[in-house]
Coordinates of N, CA and C and ligand atoms in Angstrom, one line a residue:
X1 N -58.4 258.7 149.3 CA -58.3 257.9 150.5 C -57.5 258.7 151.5
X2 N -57.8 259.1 152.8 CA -57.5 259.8 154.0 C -55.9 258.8 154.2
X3 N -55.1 258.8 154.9 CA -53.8 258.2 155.2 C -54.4 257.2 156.7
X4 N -56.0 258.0 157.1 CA -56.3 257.1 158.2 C -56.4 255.6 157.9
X5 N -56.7 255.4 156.4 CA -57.2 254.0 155.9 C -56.1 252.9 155.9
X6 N -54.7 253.3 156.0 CA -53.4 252.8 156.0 C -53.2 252.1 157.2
X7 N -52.5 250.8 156.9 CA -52.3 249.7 158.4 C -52.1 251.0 159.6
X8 N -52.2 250.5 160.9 CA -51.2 251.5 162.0 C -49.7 251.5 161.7
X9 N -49.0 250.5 161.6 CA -47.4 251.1 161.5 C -47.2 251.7 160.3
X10 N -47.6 251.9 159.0 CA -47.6 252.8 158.0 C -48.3 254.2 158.8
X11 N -49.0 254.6 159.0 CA -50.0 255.8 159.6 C -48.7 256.1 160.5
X12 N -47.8 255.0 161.6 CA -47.4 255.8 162.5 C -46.2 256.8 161.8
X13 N -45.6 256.1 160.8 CA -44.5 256.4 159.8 C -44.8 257.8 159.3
X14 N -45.8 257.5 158.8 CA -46.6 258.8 157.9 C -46.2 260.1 159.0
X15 N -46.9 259.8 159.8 CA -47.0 260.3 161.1 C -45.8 261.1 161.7
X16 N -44.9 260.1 161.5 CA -43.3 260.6 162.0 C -42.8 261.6 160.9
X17 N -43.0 260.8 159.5 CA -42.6 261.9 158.4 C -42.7 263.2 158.8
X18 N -44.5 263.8 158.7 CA -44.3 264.8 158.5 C -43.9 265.9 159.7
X19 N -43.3 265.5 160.9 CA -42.9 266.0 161.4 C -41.3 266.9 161.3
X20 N -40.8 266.3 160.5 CA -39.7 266.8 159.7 C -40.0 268.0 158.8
X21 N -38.9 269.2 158.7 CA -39.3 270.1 158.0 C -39.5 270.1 156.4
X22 N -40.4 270.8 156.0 CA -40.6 270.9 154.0 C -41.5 269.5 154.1
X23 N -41.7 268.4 154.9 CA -42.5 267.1 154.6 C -43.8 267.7 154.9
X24 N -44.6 267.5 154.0 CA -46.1 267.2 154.1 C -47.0 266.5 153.6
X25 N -48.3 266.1 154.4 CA -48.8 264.7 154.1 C -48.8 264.0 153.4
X26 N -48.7 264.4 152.1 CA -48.8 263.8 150.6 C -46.8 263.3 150.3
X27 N -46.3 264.2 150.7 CA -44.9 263.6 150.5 C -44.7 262.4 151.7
X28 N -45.2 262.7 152.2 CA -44.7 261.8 153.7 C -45.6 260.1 153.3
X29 N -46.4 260.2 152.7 CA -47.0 258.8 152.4 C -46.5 258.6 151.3
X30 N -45.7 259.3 150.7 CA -45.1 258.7 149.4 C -43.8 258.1 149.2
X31 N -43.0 258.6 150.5 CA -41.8 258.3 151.0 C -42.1 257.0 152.1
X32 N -42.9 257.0 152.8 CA -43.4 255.7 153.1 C -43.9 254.6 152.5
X33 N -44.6 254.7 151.3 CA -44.7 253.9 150.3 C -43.6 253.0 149.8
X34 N -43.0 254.2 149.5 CA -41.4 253.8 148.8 C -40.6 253.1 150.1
X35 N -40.4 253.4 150.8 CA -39.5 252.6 152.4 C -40.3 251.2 152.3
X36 N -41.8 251.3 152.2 CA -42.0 249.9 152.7 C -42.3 249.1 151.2
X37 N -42.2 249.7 150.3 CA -42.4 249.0 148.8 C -41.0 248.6 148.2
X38 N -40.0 249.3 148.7 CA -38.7 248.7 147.8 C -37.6 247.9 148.8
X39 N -36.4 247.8 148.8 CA -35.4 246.5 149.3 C -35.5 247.0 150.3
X40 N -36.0 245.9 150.9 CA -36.4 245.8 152.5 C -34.7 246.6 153.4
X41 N -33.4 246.1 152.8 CA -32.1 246.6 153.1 C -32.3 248.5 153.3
X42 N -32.8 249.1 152.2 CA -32.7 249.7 152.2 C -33.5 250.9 153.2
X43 N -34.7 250.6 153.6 CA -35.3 251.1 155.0 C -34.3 250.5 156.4
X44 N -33.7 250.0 156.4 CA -33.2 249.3 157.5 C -31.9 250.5 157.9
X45 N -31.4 250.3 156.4 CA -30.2 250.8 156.5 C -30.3 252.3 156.7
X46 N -31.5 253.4 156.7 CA -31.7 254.9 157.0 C -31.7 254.2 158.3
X47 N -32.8 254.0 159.1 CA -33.1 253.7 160.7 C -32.2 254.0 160.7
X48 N -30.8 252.7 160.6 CA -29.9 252.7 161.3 C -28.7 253.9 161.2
X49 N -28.7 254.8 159.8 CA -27.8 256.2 159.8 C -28.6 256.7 160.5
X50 N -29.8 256.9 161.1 CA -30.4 257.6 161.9 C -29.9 257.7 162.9
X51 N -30.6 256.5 163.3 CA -29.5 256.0 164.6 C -28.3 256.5 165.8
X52 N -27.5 256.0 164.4 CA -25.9 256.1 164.7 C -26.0 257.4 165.1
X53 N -26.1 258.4 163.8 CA -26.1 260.0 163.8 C -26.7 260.8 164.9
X54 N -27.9 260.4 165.1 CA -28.2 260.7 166.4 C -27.3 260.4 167.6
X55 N -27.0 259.2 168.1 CA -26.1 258.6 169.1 C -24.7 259.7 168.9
X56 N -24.0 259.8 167.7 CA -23.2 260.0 167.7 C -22.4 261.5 167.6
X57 N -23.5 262.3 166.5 CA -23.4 263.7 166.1 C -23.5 264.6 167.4
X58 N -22.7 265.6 167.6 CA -23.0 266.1 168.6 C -22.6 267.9 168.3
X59 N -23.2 268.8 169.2 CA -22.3 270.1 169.2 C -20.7 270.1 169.4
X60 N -20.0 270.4 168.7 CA -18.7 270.9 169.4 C -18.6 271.9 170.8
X61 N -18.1 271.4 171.6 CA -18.0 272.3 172.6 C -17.0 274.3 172.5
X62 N -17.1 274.1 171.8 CA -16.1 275.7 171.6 C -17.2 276.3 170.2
X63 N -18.0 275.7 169.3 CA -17.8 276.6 168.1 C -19.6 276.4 168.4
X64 N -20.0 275.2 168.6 CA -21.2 274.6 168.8 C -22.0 273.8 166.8
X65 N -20.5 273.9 165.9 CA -20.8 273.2 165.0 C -21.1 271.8 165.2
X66 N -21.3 271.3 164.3 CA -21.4 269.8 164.4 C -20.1 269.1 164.7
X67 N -20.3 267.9 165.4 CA -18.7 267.0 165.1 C -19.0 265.6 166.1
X68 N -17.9 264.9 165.7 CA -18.5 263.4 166.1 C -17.4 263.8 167.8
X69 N -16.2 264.4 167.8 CA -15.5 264.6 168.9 C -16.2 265.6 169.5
X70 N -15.6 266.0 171.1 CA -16.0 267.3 171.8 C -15.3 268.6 171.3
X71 N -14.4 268.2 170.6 CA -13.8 269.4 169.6 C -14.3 269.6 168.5
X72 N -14.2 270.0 167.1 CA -14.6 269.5 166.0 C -13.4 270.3 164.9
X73 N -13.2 269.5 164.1 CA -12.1 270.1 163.0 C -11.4 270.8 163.1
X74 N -12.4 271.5 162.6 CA -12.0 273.7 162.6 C -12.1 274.2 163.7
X75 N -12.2 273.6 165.1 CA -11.8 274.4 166.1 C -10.4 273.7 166.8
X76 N -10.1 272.7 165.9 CA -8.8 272.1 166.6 C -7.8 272.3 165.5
X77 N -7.5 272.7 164.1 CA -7.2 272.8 163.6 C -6.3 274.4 163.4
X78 N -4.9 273.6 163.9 CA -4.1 275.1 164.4 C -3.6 276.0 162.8
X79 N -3.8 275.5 162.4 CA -3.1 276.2 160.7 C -4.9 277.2 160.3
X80 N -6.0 277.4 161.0 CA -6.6 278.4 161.1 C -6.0 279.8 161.7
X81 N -6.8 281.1 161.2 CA -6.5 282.1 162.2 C -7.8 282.1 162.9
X82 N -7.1 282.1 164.5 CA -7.8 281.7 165.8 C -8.0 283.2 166.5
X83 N -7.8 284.6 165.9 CA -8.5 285.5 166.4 C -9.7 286.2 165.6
X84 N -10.0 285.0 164.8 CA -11.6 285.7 163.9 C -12.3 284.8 164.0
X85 N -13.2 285.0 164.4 CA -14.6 284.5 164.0 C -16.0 284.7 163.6
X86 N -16.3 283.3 163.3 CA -17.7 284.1 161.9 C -18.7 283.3 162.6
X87 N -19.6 284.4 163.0 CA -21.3 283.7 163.6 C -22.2 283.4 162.5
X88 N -22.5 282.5 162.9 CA -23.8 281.8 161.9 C -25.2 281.2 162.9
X89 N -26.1 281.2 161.6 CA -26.9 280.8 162.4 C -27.2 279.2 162.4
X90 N -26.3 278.6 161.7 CA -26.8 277.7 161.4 C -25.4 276.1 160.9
X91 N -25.5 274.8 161.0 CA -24.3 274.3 160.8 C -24.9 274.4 159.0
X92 N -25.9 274.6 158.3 CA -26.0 274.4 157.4 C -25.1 276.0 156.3
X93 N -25.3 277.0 157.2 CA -24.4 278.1 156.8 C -22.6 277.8 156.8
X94 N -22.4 277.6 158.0 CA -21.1 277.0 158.3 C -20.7 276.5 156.9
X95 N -21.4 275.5 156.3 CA -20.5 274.9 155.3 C -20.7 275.2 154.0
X96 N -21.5 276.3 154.0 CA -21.6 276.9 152.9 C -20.5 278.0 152.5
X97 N -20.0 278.5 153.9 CA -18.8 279.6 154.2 C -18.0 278.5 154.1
X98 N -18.0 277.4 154.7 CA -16.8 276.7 153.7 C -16.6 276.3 152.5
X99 N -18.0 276.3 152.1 CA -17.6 275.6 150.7 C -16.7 277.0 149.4
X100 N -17.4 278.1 150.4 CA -16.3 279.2 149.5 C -15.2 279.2 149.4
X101 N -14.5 278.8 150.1 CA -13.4 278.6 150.4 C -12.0 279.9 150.9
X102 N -13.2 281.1 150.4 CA -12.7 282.4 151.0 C -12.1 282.9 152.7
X103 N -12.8 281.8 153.4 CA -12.3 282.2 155.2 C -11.7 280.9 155.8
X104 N -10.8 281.2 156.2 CA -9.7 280.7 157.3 C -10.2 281.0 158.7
X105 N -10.6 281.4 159.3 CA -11.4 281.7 160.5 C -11.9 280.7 161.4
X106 N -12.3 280.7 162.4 CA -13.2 279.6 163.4 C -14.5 280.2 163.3
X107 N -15.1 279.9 164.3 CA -16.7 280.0 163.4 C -17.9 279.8 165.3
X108 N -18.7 280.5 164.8 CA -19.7 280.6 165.8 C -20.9 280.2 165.6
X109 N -21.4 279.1 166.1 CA -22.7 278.9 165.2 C -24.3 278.9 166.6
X110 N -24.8 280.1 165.9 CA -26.1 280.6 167.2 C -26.8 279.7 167.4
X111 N -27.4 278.1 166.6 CA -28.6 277.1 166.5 C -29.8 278.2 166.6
X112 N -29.9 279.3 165.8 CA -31.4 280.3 166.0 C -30.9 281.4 165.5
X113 N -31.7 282.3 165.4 CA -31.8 283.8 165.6 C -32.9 284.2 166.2
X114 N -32.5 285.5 167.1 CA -33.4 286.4 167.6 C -34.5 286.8 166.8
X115 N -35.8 286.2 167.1 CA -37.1 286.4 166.8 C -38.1 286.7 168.0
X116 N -38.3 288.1 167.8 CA -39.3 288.2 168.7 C -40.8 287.8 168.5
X117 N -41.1 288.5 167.3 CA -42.1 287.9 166.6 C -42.6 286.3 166.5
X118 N -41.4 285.6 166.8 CA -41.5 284.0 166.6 C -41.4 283.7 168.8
X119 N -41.1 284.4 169.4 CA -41.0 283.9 170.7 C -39.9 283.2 171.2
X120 N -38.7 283.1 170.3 CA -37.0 283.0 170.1 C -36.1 284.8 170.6
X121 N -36.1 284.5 172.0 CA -35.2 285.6 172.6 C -34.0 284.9 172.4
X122 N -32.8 285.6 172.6 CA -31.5 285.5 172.4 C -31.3 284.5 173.4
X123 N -31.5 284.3 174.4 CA -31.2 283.2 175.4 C -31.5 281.8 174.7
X124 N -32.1 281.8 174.0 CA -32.5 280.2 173.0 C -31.8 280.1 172.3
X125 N -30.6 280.9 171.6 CA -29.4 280.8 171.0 C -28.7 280.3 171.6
X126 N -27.3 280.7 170.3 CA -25.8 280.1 171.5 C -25.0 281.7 171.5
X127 N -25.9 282.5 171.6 CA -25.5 284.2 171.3 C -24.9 284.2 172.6
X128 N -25.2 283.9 174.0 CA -24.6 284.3 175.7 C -23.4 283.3 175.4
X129 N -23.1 282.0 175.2 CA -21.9 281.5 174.6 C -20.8 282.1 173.5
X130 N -21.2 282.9 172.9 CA -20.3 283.7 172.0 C -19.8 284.6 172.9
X131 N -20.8 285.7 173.7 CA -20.3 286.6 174.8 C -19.3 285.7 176.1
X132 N -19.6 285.0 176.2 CA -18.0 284.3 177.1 C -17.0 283.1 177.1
X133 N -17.5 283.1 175.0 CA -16.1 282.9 174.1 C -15.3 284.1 174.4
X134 N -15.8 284.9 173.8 CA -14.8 286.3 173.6 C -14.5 286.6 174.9
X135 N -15.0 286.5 176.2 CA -14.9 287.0 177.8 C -13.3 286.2 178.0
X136 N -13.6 285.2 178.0 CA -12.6 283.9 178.4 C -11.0 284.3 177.3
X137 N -11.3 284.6 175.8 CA -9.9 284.4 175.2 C -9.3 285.8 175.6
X138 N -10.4 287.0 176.3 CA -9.4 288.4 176.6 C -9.1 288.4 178.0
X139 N -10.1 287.2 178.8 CA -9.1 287.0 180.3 C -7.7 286.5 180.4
X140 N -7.8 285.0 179.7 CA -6.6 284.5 178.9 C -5.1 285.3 178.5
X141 N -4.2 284.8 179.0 CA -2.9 285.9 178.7 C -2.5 285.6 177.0
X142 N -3.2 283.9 177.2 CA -2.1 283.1 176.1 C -2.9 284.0 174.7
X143 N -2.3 285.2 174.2 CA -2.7 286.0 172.9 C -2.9 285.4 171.9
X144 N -2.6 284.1 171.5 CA -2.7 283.5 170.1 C -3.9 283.1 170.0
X145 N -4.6 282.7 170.9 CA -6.3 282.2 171.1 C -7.3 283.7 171.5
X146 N -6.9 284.6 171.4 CA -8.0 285.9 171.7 C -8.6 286.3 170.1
X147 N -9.5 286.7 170.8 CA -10.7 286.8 169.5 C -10.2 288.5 169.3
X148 N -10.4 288.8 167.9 CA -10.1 290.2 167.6 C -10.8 290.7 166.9
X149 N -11.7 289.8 166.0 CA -12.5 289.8 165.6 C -13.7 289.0 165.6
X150 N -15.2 289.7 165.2 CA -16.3 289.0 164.7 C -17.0 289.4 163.6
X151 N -17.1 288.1 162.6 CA -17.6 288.6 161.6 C -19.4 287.7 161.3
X152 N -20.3 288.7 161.1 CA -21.2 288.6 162.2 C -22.1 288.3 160.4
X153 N -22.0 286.9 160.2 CA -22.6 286.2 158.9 C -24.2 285.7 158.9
X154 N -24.9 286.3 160.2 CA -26.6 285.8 159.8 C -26.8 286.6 158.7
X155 N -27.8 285.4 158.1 CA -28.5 285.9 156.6 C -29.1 287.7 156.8
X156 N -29.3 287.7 155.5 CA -29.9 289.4 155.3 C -31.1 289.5 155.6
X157 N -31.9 288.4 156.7 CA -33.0 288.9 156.7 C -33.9 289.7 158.0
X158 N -34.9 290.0 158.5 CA -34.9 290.4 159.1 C -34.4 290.2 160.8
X159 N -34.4 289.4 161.1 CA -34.3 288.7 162.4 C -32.4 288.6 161.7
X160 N -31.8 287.9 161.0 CA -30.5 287.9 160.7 C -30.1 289.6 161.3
X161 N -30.6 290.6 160.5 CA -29.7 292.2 160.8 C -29.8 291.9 162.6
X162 N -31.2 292.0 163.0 CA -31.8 292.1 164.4 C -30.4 291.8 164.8
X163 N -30.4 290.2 164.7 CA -29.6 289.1 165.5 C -28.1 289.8 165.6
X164 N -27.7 290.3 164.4 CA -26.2 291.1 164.1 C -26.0 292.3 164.8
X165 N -27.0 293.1 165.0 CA -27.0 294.5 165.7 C -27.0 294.2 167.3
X166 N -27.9 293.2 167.6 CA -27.6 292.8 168.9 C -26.4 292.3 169.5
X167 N -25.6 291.5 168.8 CA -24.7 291.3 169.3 C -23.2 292.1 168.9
X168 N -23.9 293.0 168.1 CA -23.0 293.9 167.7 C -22.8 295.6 169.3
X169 N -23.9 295.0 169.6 CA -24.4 296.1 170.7 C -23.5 295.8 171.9
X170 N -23.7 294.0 172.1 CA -23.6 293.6 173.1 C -22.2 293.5 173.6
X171 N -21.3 293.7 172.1 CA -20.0 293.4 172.6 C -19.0 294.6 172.4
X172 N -19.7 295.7 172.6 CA -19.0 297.0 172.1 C -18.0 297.1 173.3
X173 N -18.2 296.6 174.3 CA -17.4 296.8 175.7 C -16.2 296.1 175.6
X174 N -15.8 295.1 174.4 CA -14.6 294.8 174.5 C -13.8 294.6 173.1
X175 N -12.3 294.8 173.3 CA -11.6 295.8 172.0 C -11.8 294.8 170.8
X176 N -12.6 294.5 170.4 CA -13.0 293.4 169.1 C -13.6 294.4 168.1
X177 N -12.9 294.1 166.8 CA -14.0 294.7 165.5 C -14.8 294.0 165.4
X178 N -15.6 294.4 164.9 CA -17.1 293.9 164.6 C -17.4 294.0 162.7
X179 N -17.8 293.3 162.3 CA -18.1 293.7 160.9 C -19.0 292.8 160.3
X180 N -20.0 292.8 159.3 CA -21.2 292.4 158.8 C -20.8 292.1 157.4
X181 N -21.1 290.9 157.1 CA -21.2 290.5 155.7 C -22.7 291.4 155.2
X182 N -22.6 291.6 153.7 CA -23.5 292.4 152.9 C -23.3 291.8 151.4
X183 N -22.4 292.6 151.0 CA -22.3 293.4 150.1 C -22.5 291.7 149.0
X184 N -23.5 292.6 147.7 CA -23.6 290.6 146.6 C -24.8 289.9 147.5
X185 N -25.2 290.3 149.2 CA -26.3 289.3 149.4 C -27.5 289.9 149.1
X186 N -28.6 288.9 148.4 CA -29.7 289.5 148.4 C -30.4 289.9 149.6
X187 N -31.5 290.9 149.5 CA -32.3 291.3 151.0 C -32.3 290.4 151.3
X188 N -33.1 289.6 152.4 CA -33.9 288.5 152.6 C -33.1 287.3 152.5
X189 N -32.0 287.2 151.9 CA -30.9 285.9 152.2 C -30.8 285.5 152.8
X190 N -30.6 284.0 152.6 CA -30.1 282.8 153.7 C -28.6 282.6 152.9
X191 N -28.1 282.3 154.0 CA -26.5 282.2 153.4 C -27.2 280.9 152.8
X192 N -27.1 279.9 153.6 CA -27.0 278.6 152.9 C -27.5 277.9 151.6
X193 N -27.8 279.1 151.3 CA -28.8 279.0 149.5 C -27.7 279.8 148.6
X194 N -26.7 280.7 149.4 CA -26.0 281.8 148.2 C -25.0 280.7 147.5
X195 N -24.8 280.8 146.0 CA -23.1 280.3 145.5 C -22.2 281.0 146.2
X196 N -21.2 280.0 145.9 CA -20.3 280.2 146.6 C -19.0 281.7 146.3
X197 N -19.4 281.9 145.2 CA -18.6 283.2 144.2 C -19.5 284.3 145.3
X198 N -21.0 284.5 145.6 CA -21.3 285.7 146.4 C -20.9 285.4 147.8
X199 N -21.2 284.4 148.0 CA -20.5 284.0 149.8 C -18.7 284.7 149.8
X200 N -18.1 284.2 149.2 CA -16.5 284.9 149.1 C -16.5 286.0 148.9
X201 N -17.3 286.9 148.3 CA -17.3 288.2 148.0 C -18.1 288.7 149.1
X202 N -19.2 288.2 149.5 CA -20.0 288.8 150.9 C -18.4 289.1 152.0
X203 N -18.1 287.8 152.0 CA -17.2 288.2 153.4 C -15.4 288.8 153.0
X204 N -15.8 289.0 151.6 CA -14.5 289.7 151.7 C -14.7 290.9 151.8
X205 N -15.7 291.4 151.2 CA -16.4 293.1 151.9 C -17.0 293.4 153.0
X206 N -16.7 292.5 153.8 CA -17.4 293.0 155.0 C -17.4 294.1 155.6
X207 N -18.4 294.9 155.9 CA -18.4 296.3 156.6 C -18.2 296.4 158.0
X208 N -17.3 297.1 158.3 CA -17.6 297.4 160.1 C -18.4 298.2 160.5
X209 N -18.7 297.4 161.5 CA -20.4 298.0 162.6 C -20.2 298.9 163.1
Ligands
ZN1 ZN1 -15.8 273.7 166.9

């Protein structure tokens, strides 16, 4: 039976599912099944984390992680060192580099990588926002907030190196090291899939660019 044969507000559900990433059709009417087959509480109460989360979650204004403030955590959090930082592409990397527990650092997070192949130029990042993070802390006299480093954490894959050499290009003009996690990641890696034993060791060997 097609999902067309389903009431309209089940279909629209279905519908909404598989719009979400990894859902497709067959998962998405089975997860709808289940929402409208078990405690009625219990569909009510996702909507409403939805909801909230939406309303509420937002980019941090300085790092562009997630956070419910216009700061978030780890960018207000002065017992970090605030002259390194680690780009990612993603808040789902972010907390994987935390869950290692190897870096004290603030953190840059792109929302993308440079794919040209995909029709994702650097401008659909938060890559021009990293370039006048770092602009802003070496105009700045106050030295404790200047960036001295970047440590340039997109995955090993292809658009990840791309994404790293570009911005590795882009910021040669000002006195910052530059260095690349590697070493323990497989080709083709996504951080957010590595344990946490190769993520600590990725960025403790970081190589300079
Ligand atoms: Zn932040």
């Amino acid at each position: 039976m097609s999902y067309a044969s389903y009431p309209p507000a089940m279909r629209r559900l279905v519908n909404e599912l598989t719009k979400l990433p990894t859902i497709g059709e067959k998962s998405a009417v089975r997860l709808a099944y289940h929402l409208l087959s078990h405690d009625p509480s219990q569909a009510l109460e996702l909507s409403e984390a939805i909801k909230e989360a939406r309303l509420i979650v937002r980019e941090c204004e300085r790092c562009f992680g997630l956070s419910e403030e216009p700061l978030c955590e780890i960018c207000c959090d002065q017992a970090r060192t605030r002259s390194i930082v680690c780009v990612v592409e993603k808040p789902a990397d972010l907390i994987a580099i935390e869950r290692s527990m190897g870096y004290r650092g603030l953190f840059h997070v792109l929302h993308g990588l440079w794919s040209p192949l995909r029709g994702v130029n650097p401008e659909k990042t938060r890559i021009r926002e990293l370039f006048d993070r770092i602009e802003r802390t070496h105009a700045d006299s106050d030295s404790s907030e200047r960036i001295e480093e970047i440590v340039l954490a997109t995955g090993t894959t292809v658009e990840g190196d791309a994404t790293a050499l570009y911005i590795a290009n882009s910021v040669k003009h000002f006195p910052v090291r530059i260095s690349r996690i590697a070493q323990g990641l497989p080709k083709g890696g996504e951080l957010e899939y590595a344990d946490e034993m190769t993520l600590s060791h990725a960025l403790e060997g970081r190589r300079r660019m």
